[in-house]
Amino acid sequence: MEFGRYLVLSTSHVCLSTAERLDAWAALDRSLRPLAVASTHEGWFVASREIPEPYRRKVPQELLAAMRFARDLGCSYLLFDCDADTVDGLPVFPW
């Protein structure tokens, strides 16, 4: 049996244009996505692992910061949820 760790963050830790990007990436074939992302009814499930270049340049800075924050806590994934709390140390975007 395998267990994993994920961090739940508010969707407000990404700006609206990043949210739209996450929606678009989640709809693409996996081979075309710059990162592993799945849409949920309330946000997105995102792998927090390091992204190699040239894909890294396609990922917005606030998303990279949230991914790094999750990795620093030992989490392999992030769940962005519209009902989750915000955390100090990450930008917050009111949308």
PDB file of C-alpha atoms in Angstrom, residues 49-82:
ATOM      1  CA  ARG A  49       7.690  18.242  -8.244  1.00  0.00           C
ATOM      2  CA  GLU A  50      10.352  20.379  -9.930  1.00  0.00           C
ATOM      3  CA  ILE A  51       9.582  21.234 -13.534  1.00  0.00           C
ATOM      4  CA  PRO A  52      12.404  20.959 -16.067  1.00  0.00           C
ATOM      5  CA  GLU A  53      13.166  23.659 -18.616  1.00  0.00           C
ATOM      6  CA  PRO A  54      11.742  24.600 -21.096  1.00  0.00           C
ATOM      7  CA  TYR A  55       8.387  23.794 -19.419  1.00  0.00           C
ATOM      8  CA  ARG A  56       9.269  25.818 -16.337  1.00  0.00           C
ATOM      9  CA  ARG A  57       9.103  29.079 -18.319  1.00  0.00           C
ATOM     10  CA  LYS A  58       5.422  28.374 -19.104  1.00  0.00           C
ATOM     11  CA  VAL A  59       4.443  28.143 -15.420  1.00  0.00           C
ATOM     12  CA  PRO A  60       3.499  31.409 -13.656  1.00  0.00           C
ATOM     13  CA  GLN A  61       5.663  32.509 -10.749  1.00  0.00           C
ATOM     14  CA  GLU A  62       2.934  32.337  -8.091  1.00  0.00           C
ATOM     15  CA  LEU A  63       2.228  28.716  -9.068  1.00  0.00           C
ATOM     16  CA  LEU A  64       5.934  27.834  -8.908  1.00  0.00           C
ATOM     17  CA  ALA A  65       6.094  29.458  -5.449  1.00  0.00           C
ATOM     18  CA  ALA A  66       3.110  27.407  -4.218  1.00  0.00           C
ATOM     19  CA  MET A  67       4.669  24.229  -5.610  1.00  0.00           C
ATOM     20  CA  ARG A  68       7.968  25.004  -3.858  1.00  0.00           C
ATOM     21  CA  PHE A  69       6.056  25.730  -0.625  1.00  0.00           C
ATOM     22  CA  ALA A  70       4.424  22.279  -0.836  1.00  0.00           C
ATOM     23  CA  ARG A  71       7.740  20.541  -1.577  1.00  0.00           C
ATOM     24  CA  ASP A  72       9.369  22.283   1.393  1.00  0.00           C
ATOM     25  CA  LEU A  73       6.631  20.746   3.581  1.00  0.00           C
ATOM     26  CA  GLY A  74       7.294  17.289   2.138  1.00  0.00           C
ATOM     27  CA  CYS A  75       4.156  17.234  -0.024  1.00  0.00           C
ATOM     28  CA  SER A  76       4.135  15.663  -3.474  1.00  0.00           C
ATOM     29  CA  TYR A  77       0.918  17.355  -4.530  1.00  0.00           C
ATOM     30  CA  LEU A  78      -1.123  20.516  -4.096  1.00  0.00           C
ATOM     31  CA  LEU A  79      -4.886  20.642  -3.985  1.00  0.00           C
ATOM     32  CA  PHE A  80      -6.092  24.124  -4.835  1.00  0.00           C
ATOM     33  CA  ASP A  81      -9.611  24.390  -3.432  1.00  0.00           C
ATOM     34  CA  CYS A  82     -11.917  27.413  -3.500  1.00  0.00           C
TER      35      CYS A  82
END
